[in-house]
XYZ file of C-alpha atoms in Angstrom:
592
model
C -125.441 -30.561 23.117
C -122.263 -28.303 23.444
C -120.038 -28.946 26.484
C -119.493 -26.078 28.880
C -116.034 -24.427 28.689
C -113.496 -25.133 31.468
C -113.659 -22.398 34.253
C -110.811 -22.722 36.904
C -111.661 -21.788 40.321
C -108.045 -20.818 40.855
C -106.858 -17.389 40.047
C -104.143 -18.095 37.588
C -102.561 -14.649 38.188
C -101.570 -15.830 41.561
C -100.367 -19.301 40.974
C -97.379 -20.198 43.387
C -94.142 -20.679 41.699
C -92.714 -23.180 44.020
C -93.570 -26.912 43.455
C -94.999 -28.045 46.914
C -96.969 -24.754 47.297
C -98.565 -25.231 43.694
C -99.639 -28.668 44.597
C -101.350 -27.541 47.611
C -102.870 -24.454 45.823
C -104.503 -26.502 43.194
C -105.840 -29.089 45.557
C -107.339 -26.893 48.065
C -110.976 -26.911 46.520
C -111.038 -30.658 46.786
C -110.801 -30.705 50.669
C -114.111 -32.655 50.852
C -112.077 -35.685 49.363
C -108.705 -34.880 50.904
C -109.670 -34.506 54.585
C -111.739 -37.858 54.806
C -108.830 -39.587 52.895
C -106.317 -38.348 55.283
C -108.314 -39.361 58.348
C -108.993 -42.898 56.803
C -105.196 -43.209 56.249
C -104.416 -42.075 59.971
C -107.157 -44.484 61.479
C -106.154 -47.559 59.274
C -102.480 -46.908 60.270
C -103.185 -46.549 63.995
C -105.223 -49.530 63.827
C -102.617 -51.764 62.137
C -100.035 -50.632 64.595
C -102.148 -51.214 67.496
C -102.363 -54.879 66.402
C -98.700 -55.277 67.089
C -99.587 -54.742 70.813
C -102.455 -57.097 70.463
C -100.108 -59.682 68.935
C -97.740 -59.228 71.924
C -100.613 -60.165 74.350
C -101.669 -63.038 72.172
C -98.129 -64.483 72.340
C -97.822 -64.071 76.180
C -101.236 -65.714 76.533
C -100.231 -68.319 74.324
C -96.994 -68.967 76.459
C -99.159 -69.250 79.511
C -101.805 -71.000 78.008
C -104.369 -68.431 79.196
C -108.004 -68.713 77.737
C -107.708 -64.935 76.914
C -105.873 -66.094 73.899
C -109.135 -66.557 72.121
C -110.374 -63.067 72.774
C -106.921 -61.482 71.486
C -107.200 -63.638 68.444
C -110.762 -62.408 67.811
C -109.633 -58.871 68.540
C -106.763 -59.030 66.190
C -108.834 -60.331 63.219
C -111.447 -57.516 63.905
C -108.938 -54.746 64.079
C -107.396 -55.924 60.854
C -110.699 -56.025 59.184
C -111.539 -52.466 60.280
C -108.102 -51.260 59.294
C -108.614 -52.679 55.877
C -111.880 -50.987 55.471
C -110.188 -47.651 56.341
C -107.419 -48.155 53.578
C -109.993 -49.042 50.840
C -112.030 -46.004 51.929
C -108.806 -43.785 51.567
C -108.308 -45.233 48.089
C -111.805 -44.190 46.961
C -111.503 -40.869 48.566
C -108.034 -40.191 47.409
C -108.904 -41.343 43.853
C -111.184 -38.348 43.536
C -108.739 -36.013 45.305
C -105.839 -36.849 43.144
C -107.589 -37.133 39.702
C -109.561 -33.826 40.247
C -106.340 -31.950 41.510
C -104.243 -33.491 38.433
C -107.062 -32.051 35.997
C -107.044 -28.733 38.032
C -103.328 -28.547 37.565
C -103.399 -29.229 33.799
C -106.200 -26.694 33.392
C -104.756 -23.852 35.404
C -101.250 -24.288 34.021
C -102.499 -24.379 30.350
C -104.844 -21.283 31.041
C -101.733 -19.582 32.348
C -99.521 -20.567 29.381
C -102.197 -19.621 26.839
C -102.026 -15.894 28.217
C -98.505 -15.515 27.092
C -97.634 -13.310 24.253
C -96.968 -14.780 20.785
C -93.178 -13.447 21.519
C -92.979 -16.018 24.357
C -94.059 -18.871 22.112
C -91.671 -17.864 19.247
C -88.947 -18.800 21.601
C -89.924 -22.066 22.713
C -91.002 -25.446 21.354
C -94.919 -26.175 21.376
C -94.284 -29.778 21.938
C -92.046 -28.988 24.855
C -94.372 -26.555 26.560
C -97.368 -29.187 26.118
C -95.113 -31.935 27.898
C -94.306 -29.421 30.697
C -98.078 -29.030 31.430
C -98.672 -32.818 31.423
C -95.508 -33.562 33.500
C -96.365 -30.855 35.984
C -99.884 -32.244 36.413
C -98.739 -35.965 36.753
C -95.872 -34.713 39.225
C -98.457 -33.018 41.396
C -100.555 -36.223 41.434
C -97.562 -38.346 42.236
C -96.465 -35.886 45.047
C -99.867 -35.741 46.728
C -100.065 -39.734 46.461
C -96.595 -39.932 48.303
C -98.096 -37.439 51.005
C -101.377 -39.552 51.453
C -100.203 -42.966 51.346
C -96.516 -42.881 51.908
C -95.265 -40.210 54.252
C -98.297 -39.562 56.313
C -98.892 -43.201 57.358
C -95.237 -44.160 57.628
C -94.515 -40.986 59.973
C -97.518 -42.018 62.203
C -96.240 -45.601 61.981
C -92.933 -44.477 63.354
C -94.430 -42.471 66.141
C -96.816 -45.130 67.151
C -94.235 -47.830 66.969
C -91.857 -45.835 69.202
C -94.673 -45.215 71.676
C -95.600 -48.933 71.886
C -91.887 -49.800 72.311
C -91.598 -47.358 75.009
C -94.482 -49.390 77.056
C -92.264 -52.437 76.948
C -88.700 -50.833 77.343
C -88.060 -47.041 77.397
C -84.505 -47.582 76.564
C -85.135 -49.275 73.339
C -87.861 -46.857 72.423
C -85.178 -44.112 72.933
C -82.811 -45.800 70.730
C -85.204 -46.154 67.908
C -86.504 -42.728 68.352
C -82.913 -41.101 67.845
C -82.327 -43.498 65.008
C -85.290 -42.350 63.123
C -84.676 -38.811 63.698
C -80.904 -39.075 62.600
C -82.041 -41.188 59.462
C -84.620 -38.706 58.287
C -82.458 -35.784 58.838
C -79.520 -37.387 56.904
C -81.932 -38.317 54.047
C -83.470 -34.842 53.934
C -79.983 -33.504 53.343
C -79.170 -36.173 50.642
C -82.355 -35.495 48.588
C -81.446 -31.945 48.117
C -79.055 -32.939 45.551
C -81.498 -35.509 44.325
C -83.896 -32.477 43.449
C -81.102 -30.627 41.514
C -80.267 -34.002 39.565
C -83.862 -34.635 38.621
C -84.563 -31.135 37.568
C -81.494 -31.387 35.261
C -83.021 -34.767 33.878
C -86.366 -33.169 33.213
C -84.775 -30.188 31.469
C -82.739 -32.658 29.311
C -85.942 -34.500 28.468
C -87.693 -31.179 27.465
C -84.967 -30.463 25.164
C -85.038 -33.831 23.556
C -88.693 -33.696 23.254
C -88.559 -30.187 21.617
C -86.111 -31.256 18.990
C -88.012 -34.268 17.987
C -91.283 -32.237 17.625
C -89.275 -29.358 15.626
C -87.832 -32.007 13.205
C -91.075 -34.199 12.768
C -93.110 -30.877 12.300
C -90.708 -30.063 9.345
C -90.068 -33.636 8.134
C -90.952 -32.573 4.617
C -87.991 -30.307 4.487
C -85.762 -32.912 6.150
C -86.881 -35.290 3.281
C -86.524 -32.531 0.621
C -82.919 -31.759 1.588
C -82.025 -35.346 2.346
C -81.010 -34.560 5.793
C -82.416 -37.513 7.576
C -79.295 -39.037 8.759
C -77.910 -35.661 10.036
C -81.165 -35.100 11.970
C -81.038 -38.605 13.428
C -77.559 -37.890 14.596
C -78.752 -34.504 16.023
C -81.553 -36.199 18.101
C -79.102 -38.877 19.030
C -76.913 -36.218 20.748
C -79.981 -35.030 22.788
C -80.855 -38.673 23.617
C -77.370 -39.306 24.961
C -77.503 -36.137 27.144
C -80.811 -37.064 28.316
C -79.415 -40.640 29.213
C -76.310 -39.238 31.011
C -78.534 -36.989 33.205
C -80.782 -39.943 34.020
C -77.907 -42.152 34.778
C -76.313 -39.588 37.127
C -79.506 -39.171 38.872
C -80.255 -42.790 39.287
C -76.674 -43.703 40.489
C -77.069 -41.046 43.143
C -80.246 -42.688 44.359
C -78.582 -46.165 44.274
C -75.626 -44.878 46.666
C -78.325 -43.252 48.807
C -80.063 -46.836 49.098
C -76.896 -48.299 49.704
C -76.185 -45.917 52.599
C -79.676 -46.556 54.056
C -79.338 -50.303 53.693
C -76.218 -50.113 55.800
C -77.953 -48.036 58.496
C -80.775 -50.678 58.462
C -78.233 -53.493 59.188
C -76.616 -51.785 62.015
C -79.953 -50.952 63.561
C -81.387 -54.407 63.343
C -78.467 -56.060 64.761
C -78.424 -53.575 67.636
C -82.127 -53.993 68.527
C -81.709 -57.913 67.995
C -78.839 -57.867 70.426
C -80.348 -55.817 72.942
C -83.827 -57.480 72.992
C -82.107 -60.920 73.460
C -79.818 -59.723 76.182
C -82.752 -58.133 78.079
C -84.681 -61.455 77.595
C -81.795 -63.211 79.225
C -81.924 -60.780 82.138
C -85.596 -61.376 82.519
C -86.407 -57.853 81.749
C -88.452 -58.553 78.653
C -91.036 -61.432 78.073
C -91.041 -63.684 74.903
C -94.128 -61.629 73.675
C -92.241 -58.366 74.342
C -89.307 -59.627 72.415
C -91.504 -60.567 69.435
C -93.046 -57.278 69.667
C -89.842 -55.427 69.712
C -88.396 -57.306 66.593
C -91.757 -56.621 64.813
C -91.373 -53.057 65.839
C -87.913 -52.852 64.781
C -88.475 -54.508 61.514
C -91.496 -52.077 61.058
C -89.389 -49.015 61.915
C -86.820 -49.984 59.564
C -88.890 -50.750 56.623
C -90.706 -47.365 57.441
C -87.491 -45.530 57.578
C -86.094 -47.320 54.218
C -89.571 -46.578 52.614
C -89.324 -42.828 53.634
C -85.767 -42.730 52.060
C -86.977 -44.371 48.903
C -89.922 -42.162 48.744
C -88.142 -38.820 49.300
C -85.949 -40.008 46.329
C -88.896 -40.734 44.130
C -90.728 -37.575 45.195
C -87.642 -35.387 44.260
C -88.056 -36.801 40.607
C -91.579 -35.557 40.579
C -90.655 -32.401 42.400
C -88.031 -31.758 39.789
C -90.374 -32.261 36.935
C -93.039 -29.868 38.378
C -90.546 -27.108 39.482
C -88.895 -27.317 36.000
C -92.371 -26.818 34.226
C -93.411 -23.970 36.704
C -90.083 -22.411 36.241
C -90.789 -22.105 32.242
C -94.553 -21.786 32.305
C -95.071 -19.312 35.147
C -93.146 -16.439 33.645
C -94.842 -13.126 34.323
C -97.175 -12.321 31.486
C -95.867 -9.808 29.059
C -99.362 -8.633 28.272
C -102.092 -8.208 30.752
C -105.498 -6.489 31.138
C -105.905 -3.771 33.444
C -108.057 -4.812 36.464
C -111.834 -4.695 35.767
C -111.025 -4.108 32.075
C -114.287 -3.591 30.072
C -115.158 -5.188 26.768
C -114.393 -3.135 23.733
C -117.675 -2.224 22.005
C -116.979 -2.022 18.234
C -120.023 -0.743 16.136
C -118.236 0.951 13.076
C -114.666 0.539 13.211
C -112.916 3.587 13.189
C -109.227 3.528 13.808
C -106.771 6.191 15.324
C -103.161 5.972 16.455
C -102.076 8.960 18.521
C -98.336 9.686 18.923
C -97.594 6.212 19.070
C -93.846 5.075 19.800
C -92.863 1.492 19.877
C -89.561 -0.632 19.634
C -88.798 -4.276 20.121
C -85.417 -3.550 21.355
C -84.107 -0.544 23.251
C -82.511 1.976 20.937
C -84.030 0.685 17.779
C -87.500 2.412 17.504
C -90.042 1.165 14.890
C -92.271 4.055 15.553
C -91.776 7.310 17.037
C -94.864 9.701 17.580
C -96.804 7.877 14.759
C -100.112 9.126 13.939
C -102.837 7.723 11.608
C -106.608 7.938 11.391
C -108.689 5.289 9.489
C -112.261 6.195 9.155
C -114.854 3.439 9.687
C -115.444 1.455 6.458
C -112.404 2.670 4.695
C -110.153 0.198 2.851
C -106.519 1.087 3.418
C -103.442 -0.492 1.652
C -100.249 -0.518 3.244
C -96.958 -0.488 0.920
C -93.400 -0.536 1.843
C -90.163 -2.445 1.820
C -89.502 -5.134 4.618
C -88.850 -3.484 8.011
C -91.036 -0.382 7.194
C -93.338 -1.113 10.081
C -96.364 -2.608 8.112
C -96.633 -5.823 10.045
C -95.858 -4.099 13.402
C -98.709 -1.852 13.007
C -101.208 -4.606 12.531
C -99.656 -6.392 15.618
C -100.243 -3.311 17.754
C -103.600 -3.058 16.481
C -104.248 -6.629 17.787
C -102.372 -5.839 20.931
C -99.821 -8.600 20.431
C -97.669 -5.777 21.855
C -98.245 -2.868 23.907
C -97.146 0.305 22.675
C -94.311 2.282 24.920
C -95.937 5.692 24.336
C -99.241 7.038 22.799
C -102.676 5.575 22.428
C -104.559 3.461 19.931
C -108.128 3.962 19.706
C -111.210 1.973 18.175
C -114.258 3.727 17.828
C -112.913 6.303 20.427
C -112.144 3.729 22.890
C -108.332 3.168 24.101
C -107.643 -0.524 23.475
C -105.214 -0.456 26.249
C -107.869 0.046 28.757
C -110.131 -2.656 27.384
C -109.790 -6.571 27.559
C -107.626 -8.075 24.648
C -110.264 -10.887 24.023
C -112.948 -8.420 23.228
C -110.460 -6.397 21.064
C -109.447 -9.371 19.095
C -113.177 -10.428 18.729
C -113.669 -7.209 16.898
C -110.776 -7.905 14.271
C -110.492 -10.685 11.507
C -107.003 -11.422 10.566
C -106.016 -13.269 7.294
C -102.273 -14.037 7.191
C -99.974 -14.798 4.328
C -99.701 -18.361 5.422
C -103.004 -19.866 6.740
C -102.934 -21.341 10.165
C -105.355 -24.364 10.459
C -105.840 -26.955 13.255
C -105.443 -30.649 12.682
C -109.125 -30.830 12.864
C -112.101 -31.168 10.278
C -112.605 -28.416 7.643
C -115.919 -27.686 9.369
C -114.240 -27.187 12.817
C -111.687 -24.806 11.322
C -114.466 -22.782 9.484
C -116.501 -22.687 12.549
C -113.842 -21.423 14.598
C -114.759 -17.997 13.391
C -118.023 -18.506 15.249
C -118.366 -21.731 17.395
C -122.067 -21.379 17.730
C -122.977 -21.152 14.195
C -125.257 -23.498 12.009
C -124.285 -25.851 9.302
C -125.928 -23.633 6.838
C -123.786 -20.563 7.755
C -120.418 -22.800 7.488
C -121.494 -23.774 4.037
C -122.319 -20.228 3.074
C -119.007 -18.756 4.381
C -117.352 -21.579 2.496
C -119.220 -20.593 -0.825
C -118.366 -16.938 -0.240
C -114.552 -17.928 0.110
C -114.984 -19.935 -3.205
C -113.978 -23.278 -1.173
C -117.439 -25.106 -1.052
C -116.650 -26.754 -4.365
C -113.251 -28.238 -3.672
C -114.662 -29.253 -0.057
C -117.467 -31.438 -1.542
C -114.945 -32.993 -3.841
C -112.995 -34.333 -0.943
C -113.818 -37.967 0.246
C -114.974 -36.766 3.808
C -116.293 -33.426 2.566
C -116.652 -30.932 5.428
C -115.575 -33.745 7.738
C -112.163 -34.179 6.146
C -109.267 -33.626 8.693
C -106.823 -31.022 7.303
C -103.660 -32.428 8.784
C -101.225 -30.605 10.978
C -101.093 -27.040 9.835
C -103.305 -27.985 7.016
C -100.721 -29.968 5.274
C -103.339 -32.174 3.362
C -104.601 -29.147 1.566
C -102.967 -26.948 -1.213
C -101.842 -23.513 -0.208
C -104.836 -21.968 -2.156
C -107.525 -24.381 -0.597
C -105.960 -23.763 2.951
C -106.203 -19.865 2.474
C -109.741 -20.169 1.296
C -110.766 -22.212 4.316
C -108.936 -19.469 6.336
C -111.030 -16.606 4.550
C -114.255 -18.600 5.117
C -113.368 -18.670 8.880
C -112.954 -14.971 8.761
C -116.224 -14.548 6.817
C -118.020 -16.360 9.502
C -116.442 -14.274 12.151
C -117.675 -11.223 10.379
C -115.696 -8.905 12.538
C -116.224 -5.076 11.732
C -112.353 -4.656 11.326
C -110.330 -6.670 8.793
C -106.565 -7.056 8.369
C -104.969 -8.930 5.342
C -101.199 -9.473 5.696
C -100.066 -10.709 2.286
C -103.183 -12.899 2.067
C -102.332 -13.980 -1.634
C -98.456 -13.407 -2.251
C -97.838 -17.210 -1.785
C -100.401 -18.449 -4.146
C -100.449 -19.507 -7.716
C -102.313 -17.413 -10.348
C -105.571 -19.468 -10.261
C -105.610 -19.781 -6.644
C -104.945 -15.992 -6.218
C -107.797 -15.274 -8.642
C -110.256 -17.278 -6.473
C -108.998 -15.880 -3.285
C -109.236 -12.184 -4.671
C -112.703 -13.061 -5.584
C -113.462 -14.119 -2.208
C -111.611 -11.284 -0.475
C -113.748 -8.743 -2.297
C -116.820 -10.157 -0.815
C -114.991 -10.319 2.540
C -114.007 -6.581 2.765
C -117.615 -5.283 2.070
C -118.890 -3.159 4.820
C -115.759 -3.425 6.980
C -112.651 -1.182 7.994
C -109.737 -3.032 5.894
C -105.982 -2.658 6.448
C -104.289 -4.928 3.718
C -100.593 -5.230 3.390
C -99.278 -6.253 -0.006
C -95.995 -6.568 -1.953
C -97.903 -7.170 -5.059
C -99.204 -3.619 -5.840
C -101.979 -4.790 -8.209
C -104.000 -6.315 -5.166
C -104.330 -2.875 -3.885
C -106.177 -1.376 -6.605
C -109.523 -1.831 -4.928
C -108.410 0.064 -1.881
C -109.720 3.545 -0.974
C -106.477 4.752 0.028
C -102.847 3.518 0.079
C -100.208 4.396 2.520
C -96.527 4.234 1.735
C -94.364 3.449 4.694
C -90.658 3.995 5.330
C -88.692 3.455 8.443
C -91.902 3.753 10.666
C -93.275 6.870 8.856
C -96.084 7.412 6.489
C -94.343 9.154 3.549
C -97.098 9.035 0.961
C -100.975 9.039 1.329
C -103.482 8.668 -1.376
C -105.375 6.639 -3.924
C -103.338 4.602 -6.556
C -103.823 7.214 -9.184
C -103.032 10.051 -6.823
C -99.790 8.466 -6.082
C -98.892 7.710 -9.450
C -99.347 11.317 -10.393
C -97.426 12.359 -7.352
C -94.435 10.621 -8.891
C -92.801 9.656 -5.606
C -91.918 6.567 -3.850
C -95.269 4.572 -4.670
C -94.735 5.556 -8.460
C -91.025 4.459 -8.387
C -92.178 1.195 -6.704
C -94.864 0.488 -9.340
C -92.352 0.728 -12.253
C -90.045 -1.709 -10.218
C -92.803 -4.328 -10.165
C -91.595 -7.679 -11.740
C -94.715 -9.814 -12.102
C -96.716 -7.751 -9.910
C -94.311 -8.061 -6.936
C -92.745 -5.400 -5.032
C -88.940 -5.463 -5.031
C -86.124 -3.476 -3.655
C -85.315 -0.571 -6.039
């Protein structure tokens, strides 16, 4: 049974960019857990604080040897039991609220992240981006936990404690109230810097993680060039930077704690002195003195707890905000509102007056025009920088054109969804890109709903079935990160099998055989001849001999088509293609 795909109830295009607002946004659909949990916490704290007053009455009854002391004792135990039930209820309800919200955070952020263009990912470390998603999800969970079990009950504890103190002595309640307000305002001011320091620490950790992932991904190169000691030193510099940022942030937290402890000592001394003085004057009873001391300790603990929680919350806030700042960039490519699916039955391609540049003032195409009839096989030839790969990227809509239109079967691809466009195109690159999954999973990626027999048939068509069956685990063999456990030719054939299974009407081949040895190239070429049947094909090749089966060859220079014809026609023309053919060395195109 196949699992259902994740479907977020959050509109990822409207995700808040601020950490606290984001936390509320992703948690809003779990109100059925959040509201009862909040009520349970409020009730549990209210009952717990009310027992302070019951204790005061119990102490006074004990002092007077009043029989009512038994009633107060039973009431105290009963309130304690009900309060405990409330707290445990908040635990079960909060568990569902927090875990669901953390999952929602990870889902919506990954959903948003995956919609960025390839250009976005080329400028960033994949490992760091993955870390940001998990850090943000965990940070949201931590902040909501602080609100539910720390800030909310502690704030209520302060209010109730001051209210109960007011019943005994308004003057003492006023002192406690003013002290609480001053303490909270001072700490709110102090944690602003803590948020900045925490964000710096999170950024330093992200850079460290990115460097580690980059080096480990290329560990073979490190070993081959005997650069391991230098890379250890390089990582060490990032470790030191991270350590320094953490120490700076932690040191600031410790100074805040020292400041808060000092305030705590002064308040405790003040309340103790005043309570005893009022007892001597006969203004307070012994029970009221005990209650005031209990309340003072409770308020001091609450204030200190709030100060510590603010510091800890800022660490989570910094992690979440740093992740949001990186992930929630505006998407470079977006579908138009209510974009329809592209319906491709034949695969005819037309580029009309297309202009495009990666950088302002350096155009790749200017008013470029091209028509490829459905089912035609077209080869693209030209030196590096001629615009061949850019053309295929525009067809896949990895970038949007600045001017002009691109049509497939008469439909403007800019007005249709990118997902439907890319479903209609199979792409086989020079270097195969495989997931660290089984060979079966990699092949079936072309059609996740396919049956086993179809997977094997695709592998046979790609000339991959024989070597796959020779592996110890067969189709269940894990290929390693980026397919490193397979040879180049094997990985490329798995990639071709994937495209065969996808069976899209349009096929793009980008130097699909140039990195292979002769035997692997022969087998891949055989597979490609089967793959291109009944499809519109665009094939880029520096090895011109691989284009002999094409219906048409286009020679490109500086974003322009300078020659257009079959292999024989272009040789007879005696132009650029003929010159390039003569300059072949071992079948490869070299600069003349």
